[in-house]
Amino acid sequence: MISFDPASGVFLLDTPGTSYAAFVPDGDGIPIHVYWGPRIGAGDARYLAFKTAEQFAVEWPCFRSPANGHEEYPLDGRLQFGRSALSLEFPGAIRSTEWTLSGHEIDENAHDQELRLWFDVSHHDVSVTLHYRVYDDSDVIDRWVSLCNDSASEAVDVHRFDSAAWVMPEWAVHRMSHLTGRWAAETQLRRVELTDSRLVLESRRGITSHHANPWFAMDDGTATETYGDVYSATLHWSGSWRLLAQRELDEPAQVLLGWGQEDFGPRRLEPGDRLQTPVSSGLFSARGHGGASHAWHDYALRHVLPSSHEVRPVLFNSWEATGFSVDEAGQRALARQAADLGCELFVLDDGWFGDRASDRAGLGDWRVNTDRFPQGLGPLISEVHALGMGFGLWIEPEMVNPDSDLYRAHPEWTYQFEGRQPAAMRNQLVLNLARLDVAHWVLGELDALLSANDIQFVKWDMNRPFADAGWPGEPDRQQRLWFDHVTGVYAVLDALRTKHPGVAFEACSGGGGRVDLGMMARTDQFWVSDNTDAVDRRYIQHGYSQLYPARTMACWVTDLPTFINKRRVPLAYRFHVAMAGVLGIGGDLTAWSAAETAEAAELIEVYKRIRHVVQLGRVHRLGEPSRSASAVQYVTSDADEAVVFVYREAQQYDSLVRPIRLRGLQAGGRYRLDGGEVVSGDVLMNHGIAPVLTGDYASTLIHLRLVR
Ligand code: DGJ
């Protein structure tokens, strides 16, 4: 429910469990945030707006501006001393934006409502709209902003244009949880206390990045997994971005979230042009970090991920088995083994096209290599289908190797600065997908590939960040490429999905370099890390689960020792970690022993019985990953079924696992454990279970079903 009271300028957004209120003072100011938390009434919102206005009206000492930190969307200029969400430069180097509320509109849709607040920028023919959307079935609030240059002659330079400013409560302590990382170590959860200063998390790489993820969760330092108020927000965007948390003494903390990196030159908005930010979504949860994750996962599955009701198949991927050494005979052999194990989808990774004998050549030449596949992919695909599996193919469409026919024909299609040699990474350059002709070419190649071959799955990879992001001959469009590349990728993916609705997509960027809700809206799962070491993965998966649901988290069981850190972990442990997401197999099956194959086949069978719980259920993180025992649990929405994975990396003194208290079960219910013993939900939740684990890298899976 959304309401707007023109007399007081107060608007109130109600979600099923929360309220969010702000007001526009006298219609000609920046909206001031007044409330976000459990449900309140419209009268309460007006009262809070009145009290805030009263507080602002007293005489404030010089050097302080009462509204700072409270602005719903801070503008550059006037008495705004923090960082602004919108920073425009008008002709004559004028950097001050003033505006007047010109009207509002509320759209009632079947399952959501949208509020639009229209502002006319004073002295210029420019208008800004603040958009808010709430849903009937989620406490998540979507925000975005659009900007229109209505002038017939004046261009406007856009220095900063964030999606939202999220105002935090006036706590003494603001503890911010965020995700950091690097290649092979993505989504590492960190919690830091904000000081009276600014904290910037960002990607300057043209992709979401392995190094930070556009998400935060704020609490007052006391929230736990199951208790406390947690405010969090994210951004639906797959290119460079910035998250800026600012807090000054006696001011509330405010978090700005938007596209484009820090110190990014202005983007010119020509007369008649319109620009719209990506969505930033925010959430208040009174049920701790776990409760926040549940609400995010529900939102992602209901409102972001396409076809989220389907469980994902168990796939086999060839990359770690064969690297670039792919040929028809080798892939057929792997496919037979994969089918015997119970895999449902066979994915041919890198190496099937052009002169792709290594990472030095071939990218851009999306023709089947006929030395390796003499009759094209048809015979392999037919065999894979005959074995009862779907067929998937790897591509990296935004890239080109200088050693490729594409580059020889179109060296001007890559990002580069005039007269400079662009720096290669992994021997490849980034194609300029901001160019319509290049985006069309990519779409044409992929469409042809999907039309000519019976393909059910595409792994879309992206293996280097942007650098030398220039566009020779188009200096005016250079700033735009950071945005237009991403929208170019979105447009190609959207067009492919429309034309080939039976094809599922996996988003990959050298592992988890492009995990975000923008990409999630047009793909079916993420390859979350190239690191398949089961121990490292537990930390990566723990961080990933803060915002993203298990249904999107592709995990493979691979060979020993793992290529990242040479660790040797038992097969069951590797499976139990990968089974906590969308299970896949990535090892060289031709080298697996009969005993390993039999164990793997059995575990895949078990996974198929429990995957609806993992992929579509609710996750309960029963502790942080650690070397001693820790566990993760999944429960179906009706609490009829649950799955618990318990892991212990290293045992000491032959100690027993202490009872692990489960969550989210039916209190009065009785559950059968692994088809045997029956235990009450009360005992399981209030006392816990203590599985017996022996040795290092020990793990177990417990499947609980409600006894009717
Ligand atoms: C990086 C991906 O993350 C890997 O899984 C694999 O697809 C390679 N690229 C192939 O080059």
XYZ file of C-alpha atoms and ligand atoms in Angstrom:
719
model
C 0.000 0.000 0.000
C 1.231 3.470 -0.874
C -0.287 6.739 0.249
C 0.651 10.358 -0.364
C -0.808 13.225 1.640
C -0.484 16.414 -0.462
C -1.232 18.651 2.537
C 1.745 17.482 4.587
C 3.863 16.162 1.707
C 4.133 12.843 3.609
C 4.332 9.624 1.663
C 4.018 6.247 3.314
C 4.970 2.922 1.772
C 3.544 -0.136 3.495
C 4.842 -3.621 2.816
C 3.303 -6.679 4.527
C 5.554 -6.231 7.563
C 7.169 -2.802 7.334
C 6.513 0.880 6.762
C 8.710 3.480 5.095
C 7.921 7.200 5.321
C 9.344 10.487 4.092
C 7.991 13.954 3.360
C 8.660 16.757 0.932
C 8.949 19.957 2.984
C 6.687 22.650 1.503
C 6.967 21.024 -1.890
C 10.221 22.673 -2.820
C 12.869 20.789 -1.015
C 14.635 17.485 -0.884
C 12.367 14.799 0.567
C 13.307 14.057 4.155
C 13.318 10.510 5.408
C 11.405 10.006 8.651
C 10.810 6.331 9.259
C 11.670 2.778 8.168
C 10.816 -0.215 10.350
C 7.847 -2.262 11.600
C 4.394 -1.134 10.422
C 3.070 2.261 11.582
C -0.072 4.156 10.630
C -0.453 7.163 8.335
C -1.088 9.387 11.380
C 2.176 8.198 12.948
C 4.043 9.027 9.756
C 2.561 12.537 9.699
C 3.451 12.986 13.368
C 7.057 11.942 12.731
C 7.272 14.275 9.740
C 5.892 17.105 11.860
C 8.431 16.412 14.660
C 11.293 16.279 12.162
C 10.218 19.570 10.558
C 9.929 21.110 14.020
C 13.431 19.966 14.902
C 14.831 21.370 11.664
C 13.099 24.724 12.254
C 15.012 25.642 15.417
C 18.060 27.812 14.991
C 21.015 25.625 14.099
C 24.580 26.668 14.764
C 26.634 27.658 11.781
C 28.523 24.793 10.128
C 25.633 22.418 10.696
C 22.802 21.747 8.341
C 19.873 19.982 10.007
C 18.825 17.979 6.975
C 22.239 16.435 6.282
C 22.096 12.687 6.539
C 18.275 12.716 6.547
C 17.818 13.430 2.836
C 15.861 10.844 0.955
C 17.852 11.688 -2.153
C 20.594 14.292 -1.522
C 21.195 16.837 -4.274
C 24.393 18.655 -5.074
C 24.241 22.304 -3.984
C 22.689 24.509 -1.283
C 23.461 23.356 2.269
C 24.370 19.823 1.310
C 27.843 18.978 2.607
C 27.892 15.214 2.315
C 28.113 13.276 -0.921
C 25.086 13.744 -3.106
C 23.104 11.114 -4.955
C 22.447 13.475 -7.860
C 25.082 15.863 -9.086
C 24.328 17.842 -12.237
C 26.312 20.538 -13.993
C 24.344 23.100 -15.994
C 25.733 25.497 -18.609
C 27.941 28.128 -17.000
C 29.506 25.535 -14.659
C 26.516 25.739 -12.275
C 26.616 22.775 -9.936
C 23.571 23.522 -7.806
C 20.334 21.592 -8.285
C 17.123 22.982 -6.810
C 13.734 21.526 -7.545
C 10.013 21.751 -6.841
C 7.592 18.887 -6.460
C 5.288 19.153 -9.452
C 3.032 16.189 -8.765
C 2.803 12.551 -7.949
C 1.183 9.404 -9.262
C 0.412 6.027 -7.687
C -0.007 3.003 -9.930
C -1.939 0.076 -8.503
C -0.938 -3.129 -10.232
C -2.142 -6.645 -9.515
C 0.663 -7.500 -7.062
C 2.621 -4.296 -6.619
C 2.211 -0.543 -6.386
C 4.483 2.194 -7.668
C 4.792 5.773 -6.468
C 6.249 8.406 -8.756
C 7.224 11.788 -7.372
C 7.867 14.359 -10.096
C 10.237 17.238 -9.562
C 10.923 20.180 -11.863
C 14.472 21.435 -11.607
C 14.423 25.210 -11.067
C 15.936 27.481 -13.749
C 16.320 24.624 -16.262
C 14.112 22.439 -18.419
C 15.071 19.329 -16.528
C 12.804 16.992 -14.577
C 13.566 14.222 -12.111
C 11.262 11.404 -11.016
C 11.781 9.390 -7.835
C 10.237 5.938 -8.216
C 9.248 3.599 -5.371
C 7.707 0.138 -5.737
C 6.293 -2.140 -3.034
C 4.959 -5.676 -3.366
C 2.052 -7.517 -1.769
C 4.269 -10.478 -0.869
C 7.605 -8.958 0.101
C 9.075 -6.385 2.473
C 11.594 -5.357 -0.174
C 11.201 -1.815 -1.519
C 12.494 -1.012 -5.006
C 13.742 2.470 -5.785
C 15.065 4.078 -8.935
C 15.265 7.527 -10.473
C 14.750 8.950 -13.936
C 16.075 12.166 -15.340
C 14.819 14.007 -18.401
C 16.509 16.846 -20.200
C 13.467 18.584 -21.689
C 15.474 21.519 -22.999
C 15.635 22.147 -26.738
C 19.157 23.500 -26.621
C 21.004 23.001 -23.315
C 23.021 19.896 -22.528
C 23.413 18.841 -18.882
C 26.447 17.022 -17.485
C 25.602 14.223 -15.067
C 28.405 13.754 -12.533
C 26.597 11.402 -10.198
C 23.224 9.734 -10.520
C 22.584 7.141 -7.813
C 19.573 4.882 -7.597
C 18.860 5.611 -3.944
C 20.060 6.965 -0.645
C 19.073 4.659 2.208
C 18.835 6.448 5.563
C 19.730 4.343 8.580
C 18.353 4.822 12.113
C 20.177 7.170 14.454
C 22.094 4.466 16.289
C 25.221 5.054 18.350
C 26.884 2.225 16.439
C 26.418 1.327 12.791
C 27.904 -2.035 11.964
C 27.982 -2.745 8.263
C 28.160 -6.252 6.845
C 29.487 -6.441 3.302
C 31.039 -8.856 0.839
C 34.630 -8.564 -0.230
C 36.923 -10.964 -2.114
C 39.000 -11.539 -5.201
C 39.208 -14.099 -7.982
C 38.794 -17.581 -6.453
C 37.789 -16.064 -3.101
C 34.527 -14.258 -3.835
C 31.752 -13.191 -1.409
C 33.769 -13.183 1.814
C 31.544 -11.810 4.565
C 32.973 -8.946 6.643
C 31.443 -6.834 9.400
C 32.904 -3.388 10.117
C 31.838 -0.537 12.359
C 31.331 2.750 10.533
C 33.357 5.641 11.857
C 32.253 9.280 11.541
C 33.515 9.360 8.020
C 32.889 7.788 4.614
C 33.336 4.258 3.437
C 33.314 3.439 -0.265
C 32.857 -0.013 -1.740
C 32.892 -0.107 -5.488
C 33.750 -1.798 -8.710
C 35.812 0.132 -11.233
C 36.142 -2.857 -13.527
C 33.103 -2.631 -15.804
C 31.703 -5.779 -14.164
C 30.159 -6.286 -10.732
C 33.557 -7.682 -9.670
C 34.987 -10.478 -7.557
C 36.297 -7.866 -5.154
C 33.086 -6.436 -3.756
C 29.393 -7.079 -4.244
C 26.769 -4.301 -4.293
C 25.081 -5.260 -1.038
C 25.259 -4.217 2.600
C 23.419 -5.035 5.822
C 23.440 -2.556 8.702
C 22.733 -3.256 12.358
C 23.539 -1.578 15.655
C 26.219 -4.076 16.545
C 23.906 -6.469 18.387
C 22.059 -8.327 15.632
C 22.703 -12.030 15.280
C 21.597 -14.602 12.767
C 18.156 -14.845 14.383
C 17.754 -11.647 16.342
C 17.786 -7.909 15.789
C 16.986 -5.135 13.351
C 18.847 -5.344 10.060
C 18.634 -2.841 7.191
C 20.071 -3.897 3.885
C 20.081 -2.902 0.244
C 21.453 -3.958 -3.097
C 21.697 -2.806 -6.705
C 20.384 -4.516 -9.847
C 23.385 -3.662 -11.992
C 26.177 -5.662 -13.637
C 28.789 -3.007 -14.389
C 30.843 -0.586 -12.308
C 29.049 0.665 -9.214
C 29.575 2.572 -5.992
C 28.270 2.091 -2.477
C 29.082 5.027 -0.225
C 28.250 4.917 3.473
C 28.471 8.291 5.196
C 27.998 9.116 8.815
C 28.950 12.280 10.622
C 28.769 12.888 14.334
C 25.121 13.274 15.402
C 23.829 12.509 11.939
C 22.167 9.305 10.831
C 24.194 7.044 8.597
C 23.168 7.178 4.967
C 24.131 4.730 2.235
C 24.160 5.792 -1.412
C 23.991 3.074 -4.030
C 24.366 3.576 -7.732
C 25.994 2.707 -11.024
C 29.305 4.121 -12.197
C 32.499 4.315 -10.251
C 33.887 7.050 -8.025
C 35.713 9.971 -9.722
C 34.029 9.114 -12.944
C 33.866 11.959 -15.466
C 30.466 13.432 -16.327
C 28.070 11.833 -18.706
C 26.449 14.352 -21.042
C 22.675 14.378 -21.290
C 21.813 16.015 -24.596
C 18.590 17.979 -25.136
C 15.672 15.552 -25.246
C 17.649 12.725 -23.635
C 16.362 10.632 -20.763
C 18.329 8.527 -18.334
C 17.058 6.000 -15.814
C 19.091 4.417 -13.033
C 19.028 0.713 -12.305
C 16.853 -0.381 -9.386
C 18.221 -0.383 -5.866
C 16.216 -2.591 -3.514
C 16.107 -2.123 0.244
C 14.807 -4.263 3.078
C 14.159 -3.917 6.785
C 14.027 -7.131 8.789
C 13.451 -7.418 12.526
C 14.593 -11.064 12.457
C 18.347 -10.752 12.281
C 20.673 -11.523 9.402
C 18.993 -14.868 8.775
C 15.572 -13.227 8.543
C 16.966 -10.652 6.115
C 18.409 -13.412 3.929
C 15.070 -15.229 3.903
C 13.276 -12.097 2.739
C 15.910 -11.434 0.062
C 15.749 -15.006 -1.206
C 11.944 -14.927 -1.392
C 12.127 -11.647 -3.289
C 14.788 -12.958 -5.684
C 12.782 -16.084 -6.425
C 9.442 -14.298 -6.785
C 10.433 -11.089 -8.508
C 13.858 -11.387 -10.095
C 14.861 -14.860 -11.246
C 13.057 -16.156 -14.340
C 11.516 -19.644 -14.007
C 12.516 -19.838 -10.359
C 9.949 -22.541 -9.566
C 11.994 -25.123 -11.510
C 14.691 -27.129 -9.788
C 17.959 -27.052 -11.692
C 19.371 -30.254 -13.203
C 22.610 -31.904 -12.077
C 25.153 -30.905 -14.704
C 28.529 -32.136 -15.814
C 30.990 -29.481 -17.016
C 34.077 -30.383 -19.045
C 36.400 -27.513 -18.003
C 38.397 -29.046 -15.180
C 38.374 -32.438 -16.905
C 39.736 -31.456 -20.303
C 40.671 -27.756 -20.253
C 41.249 -26.630 -23.842
C 41.969 -30.185 -25.016
C 38.481 -30.967 -26.205
C 37.541 -33.248 -29.077
C 34.525 -35.274 -29.998
C 35.830 -38.632 -28.803
C 36.926 -37.263 -25.424
C 33.648 -35.443 -24.827
C 31.603 -38.478 -25.857
C 33.526 -40.578 -23.331
C 32.883 -38.031 -20.590
C 29.226 -37.769 -21.572
C 28.723 -41.529 -21.192
C 30.338 -41.483 -17.760
C 28.319 -38.437 -16.729
C 25.075 -40.108 -17.794
C 26.025 -43.278 -15.879
C 26.524 -41.168 -12.770
C 23.061 -39.654 -13.130
C 23.940 -36.229 -14.582
C 21.092 -34.554 -16.443
C 22.934 -31.877 -18.409
C 26.274 -32.116 -20.210
C 28.112 -28.815 -20.676
C 30.937 -28.481 -23.182
C 33.101 -25.679 -21.818
C 35.874 -23.663 -23.507
C 37.843 -25.005 -26.511
C 35.220 -26.093 -29.078
C 35.532 -23.161 -31.522
C 37.992 -21.328 -33.790
C 41.705 -21.938 -33.162
C 41.131 -22.306 -29.452
C 44.017 -24.577 -28.463
C 44.832 -22.330 -25.509
C 43.693 -18.983 -24.125
C 45.897 -17.222 -26.686
C 43.585 -17.572 -29.698
C 40.093 -18.044 -31.008
C 37.803 -15.833 -28.911
C 35.404 -14.108 -31.282
C 35.411 -16.914 -33.865
C 32.246 -18.723 -32.817
C 32.521 -21.435 -35.483
C 32.915 -25.050 -34.442
C 36.531 -26.244 -34.762
C 36.219 -29.032 -37.332
C 39.590 -30.588 -36.462
C 38.061 -31.367 -33.089
C 34.455 -31.872 -34.155
C 34.665 -32.966 -37.815
C 30.904 -32.888 -38.372
C 30.185 -29.990 -36.095
C 28.571 -30.359 -32.690
C 25.597 -32.337 -34.057
C 26.917 -35.864 -33.414
C 28.006 -35.055 -29.847
C 24.703 -33.322 -29.101
C 22.774 -36.301 -30.474
C 24.714 -38.702 -28.299
C 24.232 -36.507 -25.222
C 20.494 -36.405 -25.907
C 20.380 -40.143 -26.519
C 22.020 -40.575 -23.125
C 19.086 -38.685 -21.632
C 20.905 -35.418 -20.883
C 20.441 -31.854 -22.067
C 23.326 -30.213 -23.901
C 25.047 -27.002 -22.815
C 27.742 -24.869 -24.406
C 30.264 -22.317 -23.108
C 30.657 -18.935 -24.786
C 32.448 -15.691 -23.993
C 30.739 -13.270 -26.353
C 32.082 -9.967 -25.030
C 35.687 -10.904 -25.800
C 38.161 -11.253 -28.619
C 41.714 -12.596 -28.831
C 43.990 -10.465 -30.999
C 44.840 -13.802 -32.625
C 41.400 -14.347 -34.161
C 39.697 -13.755 -37.482
C 37.293 -11.372 -35.776
C 40.086 -9.127 -34.506
C 41.903 -9.225 -37.825
C 38.691 -8.063 -39.519
C 37.605 -5.548 -36.846
C 40.398 -4.322 -34.589
C 38.323 -1.168 -34.073
C 35.609 -3.160 -32.242
C 37.581 -3.303 -28.980
C 37.867 -0.677 -26.238
C 41.059 1.310 -26.739
C 42.370 4.838 -26.742
C 43.487 6.481 -29.966
C 47.161 5.801 -30.600
C 47.619 3.543 -27.546
C 48.070 -0.199 -27.394
C 45.231 -1.690 -25.288
C 46.457 -3.925 -22.447
C 45.471 -7.567 -22.888
C 44.536 -9.771 -19.931
C 44.366 -13.542 -20.392
C 45.459 -12.586 -23.930
C 42.104 -11.013 -24.665
C 40.468 -7.632 -25.229
C 36.935 -6.469 -24.482
C 34.576 -5.931 -27.401
C 32.758 -2.621 -27.421
C 29.199 -3.778 -26.819
C 28.159 -0.168 -26.357
C 28.336 -0.065 -30.175
C 25.033 -1.153 -31.639
C 26.707 -2.834 -34.620
C 28.894 -4.942 -32.321
C 25.983 -5.886 -30.051
C 23.978 -6.851 -33.150
C 26.842 -8.936 -34.437
C 27.133 -10.777 -31.111
C 23.390 -11.397 -31.048
C 23.508 -12.692 -34.629
C 26.365 -15.116 -33.856
C 24.690 -16.519 -30.757
C 21.285 -16.713 -32.366
C 22.819 -18.639 -35.272
C 24.575 -20.996 -32.865
C 21.391 -21.685 -30.900
C 19.318 -22.019 -34.074
C 21.717 -24.471 -35.705
C 22.215 -26.679 -32.644
C 19.791 -28.282 -30.217
C 21.154 -26.584 -27.107
C 19.442 -26.397 -23.703
C 21.976 -24.409 -21.682
C 24.503 -21.649 -22.277
C 27.315 -20.698 -19.921
C 28.017 -17.012 -20.612
C 31.536 -16.207 -19.413
C 33.448 -12.896 -19.140
C 37.089 -13.332 -18.229
C 38.612 -9.927 -17.764
C 37.706 -6.497 -16.464
C 37.641 -3.356 -18.613
C 40.813 -1.362 -19.103
C 41.727 1.270 -21.684
C 38.014 1.942 -21.954
C 38.233 4.312 -24.878
C 36.160 4.643 -28.017
C 38.305 6.106 -30.797
C 36.507 8.739 -32.851
C 33.623 8.984 -30.344
C 34.920 11.059 -27.431
C 31.387 12.162 -26.555
C 30.217 8.596 -26.173
C 33.255 7.448 -24.227
C 31.727 8.053 -20.787
C 28.610 6.215 -21.822
C 30.304 2.953 -22.701
C 30.518 1.935 -19.021
C 26.710 1.992 -18.940
C 25.908 1.093 -22.506
C 28.101 -2.006 -22.487
C 25.992 -3.438 -19.654
C 22.707 -2.522 -21.289
C 24.110 -4.028 -24.511
C 24.754 -7.323 -22.679
C 21.259 -7.159 -21.159
C 19.712 -6.503 -24.584
C 21.506 -9.474 -26.173
C 20.526 -11.788 -23.313
C 16.920 -10.576 -23.344
C 16.671 -11.085 -27.103
C 18.173 -14.576 -26.872
C 15.812 -15.574 -24.081
C 12.833 -14.388 -26.099
C 13.936 -16.155 -29.243
C 15.116 -19.349 -27.506
C 12.851 -19.789 -24.480
C 14.001 -23.374 -23.953
C 17.590 -22.342 -23.254
C 18.758 -21.736 -19.687
C 21.716 -19.424 -19.011
C 24.493 -19.550 -16.464
C 26.172 -16.233 -15.668
C 29.905 -16.543 -15.140
C 32.736 -14.072 -15.045
C 35.842 -16.056 -14.248
C 33.709 -17.482 -11.433
C 31.681 -14.928 -9.461
C 32.792 -11.682 -11.108
C 29.278 -10.776 -12.242
C 26.873 -11.919 -9.553
C 24.103 -9.371 -9.026
C 20.344 -9.009 -9.371
C 20.652 -7.351 -12.798
C 22.231 -10.492 -14.204
C 19.958 -12.728 -12.142
C 16.916 -11.230 -13.876
C 18.064 -12.680 -17.202
C 19.904 -15.869 -16.291
C 19.070 -19.073 -14.425
C 22.092 -19.652 -12.212
C 25.532 -18.281 -11.350
C 28.916 -19.920 -11.467
C 29.963 -18.403 -8.155
C 33.683 -19.144 -8.103
C 36.422 -20.901 -10.026
C 37.556 -22.139 -6.655
C 36.057 -25.615 -6.268
C 37.996 -26.503 -3.132
C 35.244 -27.677 -0.776
C 36.683 -26.010 2.316
C 37.131 -22.611 0.659
C 33.733 -22.988 -0.926
C 31.978 -23.101 2.437
C 33.126 -19.547 3.142
C 32.240 -18.391 -0.375
C 28.802 -20.008 -0.133
C 28.202 -18.548 3.327
C 28.797 -15.012 2.007
C 26.831 -15.682 -1.170
C 23.799 -16.856 0.828
C 23.462 -13.507 2.602
C 21.680 -12.099 -0.441
C 21.463 -14.779 -3.131
C 19.376 -17.973 -2.930
C 20.820 -21.500 -3.171
C 18.672 -22.051 -6.263
C 21.104 -19.810 -8.189
C 24.378 -21.135 -6.721
C 26.087 -23.603 -9.050
C 28.630 -25.835 -7.258
C 30.800 -28.583 -8.729
C 32.535 -31.596 -7.282
C 36.006 -31.696 -8.859
C 39.219 -33.712 -8.692
C 42.054 -33.876 -6.185
C 44.140 -32.081 -5.386
C 42.105 -28.932 -6.077
C 43.976 -26.695 -8.495
C 43.658 -23.657 -6.229
C 45.333 -24.824 -3.044
C 46.261 -28.446 -3.632
C 44.046 -29.683 -0.815
C 42.754 -33.247 -0.645
C 39.250 -33.559 0.715
C 37.187 -36.792 0.728
C 34.602 -37.257 -1.994
C 31.652 -37.234 0.438
C 32.754 -33.882 1.914
C 33.131 -32.397 -1.574
C 29.655 -33.639 -2.423
C 28.084 -32.416 0.784
C 29.413 -28.909 0.156
C 28.281 -28.884 -3.488
C 24.899 -30.402 -2.588
C 24.169 -27.276 -0.519
C 23.558 -25.489 -3.834
C 22.883 -26.559 -7.430
C 24.999 -29.697 -7.707
C 27.313 -30.230 -10.665
C 30.268 -32.452 -11.462
C 33.450 -30.983 -12.888
C 36.046 -33.754 -12.567
C 37.727 -36.005 -15.103
C 35.315 -38.924 -14.783
C 37.444 -41.141 -16.993
C 40.028 -41.196 -14.189
C 37.594 -41.915 -11.330
C 37.882 -45.334 -9.706
C 34.948 -47.742 -9.647
C 34.517 -47.059 -5.926
C 34.468 -43.281 -6.471
C 32.008 -43.619 -9.323
C 29.690 -45.785 -7.241
C 29.821 -43.391 -4.277
C 29.236 -40.396 -6.540
C 26.270 -42.047 -8.265
C 24.707 -42.765 -4.894
C 25.214 -39.188 -3.687
C 23.724 -37.791 -6.894
C 20.722 -40.026 -6.308
C 20.405 -38.655 -2.774
C 20.724 -35.105 -4.107
C 17.845 -35.629 -6.511
C 15.692 -36.631 -3.534
C 16.567 -33.541 -1.495
C 17.263 -30.834 -4.065
C 13.768 -29.328 -3.914
C 14.460 -28.628 -0.225
C 17.856 -27.040 -0.935
C 16.956 -25.123 -4.073
C 13.441 -23.975 -3.205
C 13.467 -24.127 0.598
C 14.677 -21.705 3.220
C 18.298 -21.667 4.374
C 19.267 -21.546 8.046
C 22.958 -20.872 8.613
C 23.604 -22.760 11.837
C 26.808 -20.923 12.622
C 29.689 -19.402 10.690
C 31.892 -21.780 8.711
C 34.817 -22.806 10.872
C 37.373 -25.573 11.275
C 35.293 -27.155 14.021
C 31.778 -28.432 13.346
C 29.363 -26.082 11.630
C 26.169 -26.692 9.743
C 23.743 -25.339 7.220
C 20.098 -26.357 7.075
C 17.356 -26.064 4.451
C 13.628 -26.359 5.190
C 10.661 -26.495 2.816
C 8.141 -23.664 3.100
C 5.637 -25.924 4.905
C 8.397 -27.291 7.201
C 7.490 -30.815 6.118
C 11.023 -31.611 5.114
C 14.488 -30.436 6.052
C 18.076 -31.210 5.144
C 21.070 -30.539 7.384
C 24.693 -30.607 6.248
C 27.259 -30.794 9.025
C 30.955 -30.272 8.293
C 34.090 -30.528 10.364
C 37.422 -29.708 8.820
C 39.727 -30.664 11.630
C 39.094 -32.649 14.743
C 40.966 -32.162 17.972
C 41.280 -34.540 20.914
C 38.731 -36.867 19.348
C 36.046 -34.437 20.553
C 32.360 -34.995 19.957
C 30.193 -32.662 17.912
C 28.114 -30.579 20.319
C 24.346 -30.654 19.741
C 23.357 -28.471 16.805
C 19.991 -26.783 17.253
C 17.881 -26.809 14.107
C 15.532 -24.041 13.044
C 12.284 -23.481 11.233
C 10.700 -26.894 11.985
C 7.158 -27.469 13.253
C 7.334 -27.216 17.017
C 4.708 -29.863 17.665
C 5.783 -32.015 14.737
C 7.712 -35.283 14.738
C 10.438 -35.850 12.203
C 11.900 -39.075 10.889
C 15.678 -38.788 10.446
C 17.126 -40.488 7.359
C 14.225 -42.913 7.305
C 14.961 -44.200 10.837
C 14.640 -42.604 14.244
C 11.726 -40.235 14.961
C 12.502 -37.067 16.968
C 10.207 -34.191 17.899
C 10.631 -30.760 16.348
C 10.902 -29.385 19.895
C 13.899 -31.575 20.693
C 15.523 -30.835 17.347
C 15.136 -27.084 17.774
C 15.569 -26.687 21.523
C 18.151 -29.354 22.260
C 19.600 -30.216 18.860
C 21.218 -33.191 17.208
C 24.799 -34.304 17.622
C 25.957 -36.296 14.622
C 29.023 -38.469 15.002
C 31.858 -37.220 12.797
C 35.171 -38.984 12.663
C 38.475 -37.734 11.363
C 39.359 -34.571 9.465
C 37.178 -33.293 6.616
C 34.252 -35.211 8.003
C 30.720 -34.370 6.936
C 27.226 -35.728 7.016
C 23.830 -35.073 5.515
C 20.662 -35.598 7.544
C 17.304 -35.702 5.799
C 14.278 -35.057 7.986
C 10.657 -35.698 7.042
C 7.600 -34.833 9.050
C 5.738 -37.929 10.239
C 2.028 -37.569 9.490
C 36.462 -19.160 -16.475
C 35.321 -19.941 -15.893
O 35.027 -19.495 -14.621
C 35.687 -21.428 -15.930
O 34.684 -22.189 -15.315
C 35.895 -21.841 -17.358
O 34.674 -21.722 -18.058
C 36.969 -20.984 -17.996
N 36.696 -19.582 -17.832
C 37.100 -21.307 -19.466
O 37.985 -20.485 -20.096
